[in-house]
mmCIF file of C-alpha atoms and ligand atoms in Angstrom:
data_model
loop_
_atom_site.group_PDB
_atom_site.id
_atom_site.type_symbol
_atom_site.label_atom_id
_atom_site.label_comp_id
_atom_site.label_asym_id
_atom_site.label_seq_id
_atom_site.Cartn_x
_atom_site.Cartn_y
_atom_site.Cartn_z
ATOM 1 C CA UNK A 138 0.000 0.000 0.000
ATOM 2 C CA UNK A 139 1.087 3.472 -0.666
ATOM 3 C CA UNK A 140 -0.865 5.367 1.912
ATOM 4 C CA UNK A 141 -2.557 6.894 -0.692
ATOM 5 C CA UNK A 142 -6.489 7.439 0.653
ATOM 6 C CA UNK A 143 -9.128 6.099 -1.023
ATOM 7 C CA UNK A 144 -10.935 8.990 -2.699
ATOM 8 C CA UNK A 145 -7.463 9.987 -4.015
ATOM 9 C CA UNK A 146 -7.260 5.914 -5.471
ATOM 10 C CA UNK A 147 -10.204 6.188 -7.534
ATOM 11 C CA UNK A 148 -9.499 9.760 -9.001
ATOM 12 C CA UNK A 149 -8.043 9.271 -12.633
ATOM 13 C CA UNK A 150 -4.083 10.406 -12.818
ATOM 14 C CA UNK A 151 -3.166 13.462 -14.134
ATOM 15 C CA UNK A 152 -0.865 13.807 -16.688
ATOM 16 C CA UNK A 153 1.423 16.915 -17.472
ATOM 17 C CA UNK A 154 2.073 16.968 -21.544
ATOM 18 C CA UNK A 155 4.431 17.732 -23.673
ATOM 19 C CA UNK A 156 4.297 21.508 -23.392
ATOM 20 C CA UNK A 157 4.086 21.614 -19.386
ATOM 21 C CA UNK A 158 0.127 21.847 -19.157
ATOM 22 C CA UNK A 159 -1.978 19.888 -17.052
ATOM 23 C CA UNK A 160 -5.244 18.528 -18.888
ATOM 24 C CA UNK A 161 -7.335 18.101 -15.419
ATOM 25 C CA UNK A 162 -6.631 21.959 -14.814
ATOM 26 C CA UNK A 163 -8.503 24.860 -15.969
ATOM 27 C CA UNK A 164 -6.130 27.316 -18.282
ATOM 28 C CA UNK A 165 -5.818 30.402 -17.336
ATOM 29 C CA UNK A 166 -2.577 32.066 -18.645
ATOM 30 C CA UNK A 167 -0.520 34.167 -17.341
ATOM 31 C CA UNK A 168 1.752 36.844 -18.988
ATOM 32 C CA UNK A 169 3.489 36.760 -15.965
ATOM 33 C CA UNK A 170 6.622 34.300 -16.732
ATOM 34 C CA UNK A 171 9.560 33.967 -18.942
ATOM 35 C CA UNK A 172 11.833 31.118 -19.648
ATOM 36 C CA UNK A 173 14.013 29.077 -17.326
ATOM 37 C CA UNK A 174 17.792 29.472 -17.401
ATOM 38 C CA UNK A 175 19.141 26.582 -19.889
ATOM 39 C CA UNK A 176 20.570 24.896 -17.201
ATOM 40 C CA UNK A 177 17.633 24.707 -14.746
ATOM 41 C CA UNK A 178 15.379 21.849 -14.679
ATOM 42 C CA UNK A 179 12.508 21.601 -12.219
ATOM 43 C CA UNK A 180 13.359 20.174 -8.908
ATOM 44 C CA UNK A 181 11.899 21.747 -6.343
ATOM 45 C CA UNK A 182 8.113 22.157 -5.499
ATOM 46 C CA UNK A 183 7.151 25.361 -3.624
ATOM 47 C CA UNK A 184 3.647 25.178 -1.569
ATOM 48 C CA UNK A 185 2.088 28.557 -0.955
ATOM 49 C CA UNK A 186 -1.087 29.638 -0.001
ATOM 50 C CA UNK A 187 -2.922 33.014 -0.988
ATOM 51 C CA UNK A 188 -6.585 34.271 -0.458
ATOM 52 C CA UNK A 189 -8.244 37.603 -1.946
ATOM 53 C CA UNK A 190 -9.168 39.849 -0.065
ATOM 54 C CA UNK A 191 -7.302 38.618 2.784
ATOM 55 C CA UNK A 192 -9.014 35.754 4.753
ATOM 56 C CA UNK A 193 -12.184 35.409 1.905
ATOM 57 C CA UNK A 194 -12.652 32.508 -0.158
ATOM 58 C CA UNK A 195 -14.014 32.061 -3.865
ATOM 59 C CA UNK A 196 -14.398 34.772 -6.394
ATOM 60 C CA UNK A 197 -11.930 35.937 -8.944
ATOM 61 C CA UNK A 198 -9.525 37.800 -7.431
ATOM 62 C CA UNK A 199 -6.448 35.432 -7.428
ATOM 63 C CA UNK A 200 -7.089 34.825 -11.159
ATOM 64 C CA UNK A 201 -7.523 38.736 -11.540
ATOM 65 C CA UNK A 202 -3.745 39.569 -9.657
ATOM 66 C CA UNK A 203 -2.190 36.746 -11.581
ATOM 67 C CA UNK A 204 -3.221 38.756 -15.368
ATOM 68 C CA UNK A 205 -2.754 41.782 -13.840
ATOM 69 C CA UNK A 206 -6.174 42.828 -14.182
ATOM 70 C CA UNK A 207 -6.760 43.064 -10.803
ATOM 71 C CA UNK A 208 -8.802 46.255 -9.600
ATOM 72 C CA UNK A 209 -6.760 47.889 -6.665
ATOM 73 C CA UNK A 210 -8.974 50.399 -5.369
ATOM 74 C CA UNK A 211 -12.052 47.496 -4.879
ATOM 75 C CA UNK A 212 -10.374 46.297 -1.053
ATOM 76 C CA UNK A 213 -8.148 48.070 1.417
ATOM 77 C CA UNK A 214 -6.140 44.768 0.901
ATOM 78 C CA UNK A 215 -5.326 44.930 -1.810
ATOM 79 C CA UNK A 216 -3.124 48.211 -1.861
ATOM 80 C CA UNK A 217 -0.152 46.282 -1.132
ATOM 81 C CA UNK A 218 -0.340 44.778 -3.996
ATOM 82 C CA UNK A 219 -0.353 47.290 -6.508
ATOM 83 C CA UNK A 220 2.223 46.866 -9.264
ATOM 84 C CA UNK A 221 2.913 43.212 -8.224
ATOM 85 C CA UNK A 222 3.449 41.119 -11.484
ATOM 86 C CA UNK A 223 2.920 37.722 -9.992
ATOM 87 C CA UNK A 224 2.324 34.519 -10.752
ATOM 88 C CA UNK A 225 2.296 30.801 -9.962
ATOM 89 C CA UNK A 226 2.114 27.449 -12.105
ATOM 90 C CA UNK A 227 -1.068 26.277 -10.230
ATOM 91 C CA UNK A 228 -3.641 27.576 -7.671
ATOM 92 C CA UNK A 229 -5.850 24.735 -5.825
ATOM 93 C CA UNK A 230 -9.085 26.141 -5.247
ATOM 94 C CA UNK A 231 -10.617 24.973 -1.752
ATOM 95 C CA UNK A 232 -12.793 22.810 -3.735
ATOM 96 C CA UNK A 233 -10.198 21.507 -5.034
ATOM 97 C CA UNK A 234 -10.565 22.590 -8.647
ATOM 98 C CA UNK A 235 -6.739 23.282 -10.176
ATOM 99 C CA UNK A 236 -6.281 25.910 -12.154
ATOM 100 C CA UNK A 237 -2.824 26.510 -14.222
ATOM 101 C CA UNK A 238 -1.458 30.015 -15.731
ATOM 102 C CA UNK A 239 2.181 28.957 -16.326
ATOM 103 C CA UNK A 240 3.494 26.635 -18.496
ATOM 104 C CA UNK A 241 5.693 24.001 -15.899
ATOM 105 C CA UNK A 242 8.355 24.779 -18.897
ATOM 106 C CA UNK A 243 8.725 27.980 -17.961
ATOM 107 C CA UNK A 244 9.706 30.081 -14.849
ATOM 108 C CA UNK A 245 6.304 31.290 -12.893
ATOM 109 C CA UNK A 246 7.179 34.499 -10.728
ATOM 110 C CA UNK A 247 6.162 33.392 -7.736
ATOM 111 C CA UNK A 248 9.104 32.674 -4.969
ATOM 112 C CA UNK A 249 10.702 36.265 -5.181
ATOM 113 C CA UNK A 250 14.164 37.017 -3.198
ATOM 114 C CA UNK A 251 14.552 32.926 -2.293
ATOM 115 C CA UNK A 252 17.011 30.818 -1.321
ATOM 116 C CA UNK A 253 16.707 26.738 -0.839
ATOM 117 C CA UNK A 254 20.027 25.005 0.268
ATOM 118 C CA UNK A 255 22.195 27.485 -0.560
ATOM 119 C CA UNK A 256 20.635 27.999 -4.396
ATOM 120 C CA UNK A 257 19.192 31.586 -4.567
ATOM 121 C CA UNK A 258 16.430 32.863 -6.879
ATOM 122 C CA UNK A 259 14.042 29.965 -6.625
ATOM 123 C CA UNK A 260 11.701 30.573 -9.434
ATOM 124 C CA UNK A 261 14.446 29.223 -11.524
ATOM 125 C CA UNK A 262 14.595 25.771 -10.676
ATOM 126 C CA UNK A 263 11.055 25.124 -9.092
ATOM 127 C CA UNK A 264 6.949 24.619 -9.217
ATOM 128 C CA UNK A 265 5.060 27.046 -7.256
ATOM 129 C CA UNK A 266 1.628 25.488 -5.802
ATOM 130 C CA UNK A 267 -0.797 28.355 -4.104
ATOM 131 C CA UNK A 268 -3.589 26.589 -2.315
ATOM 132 C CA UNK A 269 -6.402 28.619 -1.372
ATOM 133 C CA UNK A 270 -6.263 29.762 2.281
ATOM 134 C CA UNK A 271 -4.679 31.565 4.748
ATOM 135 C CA UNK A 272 -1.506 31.329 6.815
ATOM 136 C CA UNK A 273 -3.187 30.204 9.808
ATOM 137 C CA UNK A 274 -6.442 27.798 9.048
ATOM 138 C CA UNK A 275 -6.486 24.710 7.981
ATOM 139 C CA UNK A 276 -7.148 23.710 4.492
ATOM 140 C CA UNK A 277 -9.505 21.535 2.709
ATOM 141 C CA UNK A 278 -9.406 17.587 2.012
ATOM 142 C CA UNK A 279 -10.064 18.514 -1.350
ATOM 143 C CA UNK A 280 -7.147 20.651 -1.437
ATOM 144 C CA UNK A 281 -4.922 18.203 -0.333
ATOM 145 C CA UNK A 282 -5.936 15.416 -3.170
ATOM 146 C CA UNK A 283 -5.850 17.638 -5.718
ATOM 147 C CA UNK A 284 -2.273 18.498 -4.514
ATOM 148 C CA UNK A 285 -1.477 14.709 -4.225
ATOM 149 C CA UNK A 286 -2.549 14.007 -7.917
ATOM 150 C CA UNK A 287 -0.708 17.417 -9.509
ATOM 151 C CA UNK A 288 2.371 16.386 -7.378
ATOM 152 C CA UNK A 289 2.593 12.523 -8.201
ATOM 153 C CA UNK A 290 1.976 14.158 -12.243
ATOM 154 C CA UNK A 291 4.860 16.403 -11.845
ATOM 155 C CA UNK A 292 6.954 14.307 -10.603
ATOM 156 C CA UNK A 293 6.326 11.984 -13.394
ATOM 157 C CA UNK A 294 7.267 14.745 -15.890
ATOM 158 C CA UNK A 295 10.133 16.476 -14.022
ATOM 159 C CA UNK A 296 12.935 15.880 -11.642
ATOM 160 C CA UNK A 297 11.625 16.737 -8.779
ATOM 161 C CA UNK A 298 13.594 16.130 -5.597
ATOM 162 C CA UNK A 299 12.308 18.460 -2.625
ATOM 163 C CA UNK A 300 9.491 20.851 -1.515
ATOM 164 C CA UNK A 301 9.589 23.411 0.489
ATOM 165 C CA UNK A 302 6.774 26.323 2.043
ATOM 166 C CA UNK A 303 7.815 29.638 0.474
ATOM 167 C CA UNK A 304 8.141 30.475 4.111
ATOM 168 C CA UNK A 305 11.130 28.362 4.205
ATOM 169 C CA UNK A 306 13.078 29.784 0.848
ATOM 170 C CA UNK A 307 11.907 33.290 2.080
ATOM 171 C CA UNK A 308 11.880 33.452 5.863
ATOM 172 C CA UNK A 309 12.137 37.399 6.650
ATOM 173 C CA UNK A 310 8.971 38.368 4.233
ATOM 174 C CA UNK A 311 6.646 34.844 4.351
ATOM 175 C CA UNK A 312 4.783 32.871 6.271
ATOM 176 C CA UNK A 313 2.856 30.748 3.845
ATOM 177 C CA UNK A 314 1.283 28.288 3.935
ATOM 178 C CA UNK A 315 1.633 28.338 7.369
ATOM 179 C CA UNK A 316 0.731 25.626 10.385
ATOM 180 C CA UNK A 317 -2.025 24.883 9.102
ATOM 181 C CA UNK A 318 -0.837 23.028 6.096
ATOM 182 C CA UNK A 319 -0.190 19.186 7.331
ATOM 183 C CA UNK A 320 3.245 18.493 5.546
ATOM 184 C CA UNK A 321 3.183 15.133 7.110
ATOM 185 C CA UNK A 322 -0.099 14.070 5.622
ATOM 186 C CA UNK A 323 0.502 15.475 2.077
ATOM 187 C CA UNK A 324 3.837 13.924 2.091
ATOM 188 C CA UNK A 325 2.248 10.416 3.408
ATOM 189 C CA UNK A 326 -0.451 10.684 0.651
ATOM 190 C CA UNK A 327 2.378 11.475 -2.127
ATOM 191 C CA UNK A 328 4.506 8.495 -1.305
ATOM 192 C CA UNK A 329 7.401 9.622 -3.314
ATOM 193 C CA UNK A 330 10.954 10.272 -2.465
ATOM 194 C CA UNK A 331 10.759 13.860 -1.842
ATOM 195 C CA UNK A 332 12.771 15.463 0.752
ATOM 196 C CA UNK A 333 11.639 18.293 3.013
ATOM 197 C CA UNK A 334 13.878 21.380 2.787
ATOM 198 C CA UNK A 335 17.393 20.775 5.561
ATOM 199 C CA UNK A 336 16.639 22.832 8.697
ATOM 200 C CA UNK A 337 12.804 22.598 8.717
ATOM 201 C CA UNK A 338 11.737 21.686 11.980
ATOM 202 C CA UNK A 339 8.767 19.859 10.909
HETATM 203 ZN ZN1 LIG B 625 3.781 32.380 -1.211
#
């Protein structure tokens, strides 16, 4: 047995293709991206999480910020924001829904200043996941197989060796996805050889 839970075994796999898109995601592309240096392959996975407004659920917000077409004055949370061009390979909606805006070919913008093991400017050489949710609640069991599937498809497509919370490859500006995402239990459900980043503590 693989751990994996039963809901998760009778899901159908999902498959990355030949240009880095996932079929059992809804496309929603992003301008926000550019290639990958020549030399970088896809190792790492980076789990974030990300809610708009702050703390609210649903709506289109998320998709909005990630095609800059996001309306700053609508929320006082959103000023900070404002000239952000973001973007991540995949967001996992707390229904569990995955939606993709970035090639996994190319370099999403969505680690920033980041350093994992000693290798700076993470974007380069990794997959960054946002799940719906805050840094503090718990999320969804339908977050958490969708995550399973995407990662077991990656990793079927791309070296992948680690993953990491952007709070660990950027420790002085995040916090995400905070202790509310259940590393053990995604990491159980995965039953791959992926390695938690050195110096985590849990
Ligand atoms: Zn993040």
């Amino acid at each position: 047995m693989l751990g994996l839970t039963p809901g998760s075994q009778q899901q159908p796999t999902w498959e990355i293709d030949d240009a880095g898109w996932c079929a059992g995601a809804r496309r929603s592309e992003s301008a926000n991206c550019d290639a990958r240096p020549p030399d970088a392959r896809a190792e790492l996975l980076v789990v974030h999480s990300i809610s708009l407004p702050p703390g609210e659920f649903g709506g289109d917000s998320i998709e909005r910020l990630f095609s800059n077409s996001l309306d700053f004055s609508v929320h006082p949370g959103f000023a900070e924001l404002r000239g952000l061009r973001v973007s991540s390979h995949f967001l996992i909606r707390r229904d569990g829904a995955l939606v993709q805006f970035v090639s996994c070919d190319a370099r999403a913008w969505h680690a920033g200043v980041s350093e994992f093991e000693g290798r700076v400017a993470c974007n380069d050489f990794s997959i960054g996941i946002e799940l719906e949710g805050t840094d503090r609640d718990p999320f969804a069991d339908a977050q958490y197989a969708s995550l399973v599937r995407i990662t077991r498809a990656l990793y079927a497509r791309y070296p992948l060796t680690a993953v990491a919370a952007h709070s660990e490859i950027a420790p002085s500006r995040k916090t995400d996805p905070g202790p509310g995402f259940l590393w053990s239990r995604f990491l159980d459900e995965c039953a791959l050889p992926l390695r938690r980043a050195r110096n985590t503590a849990n």
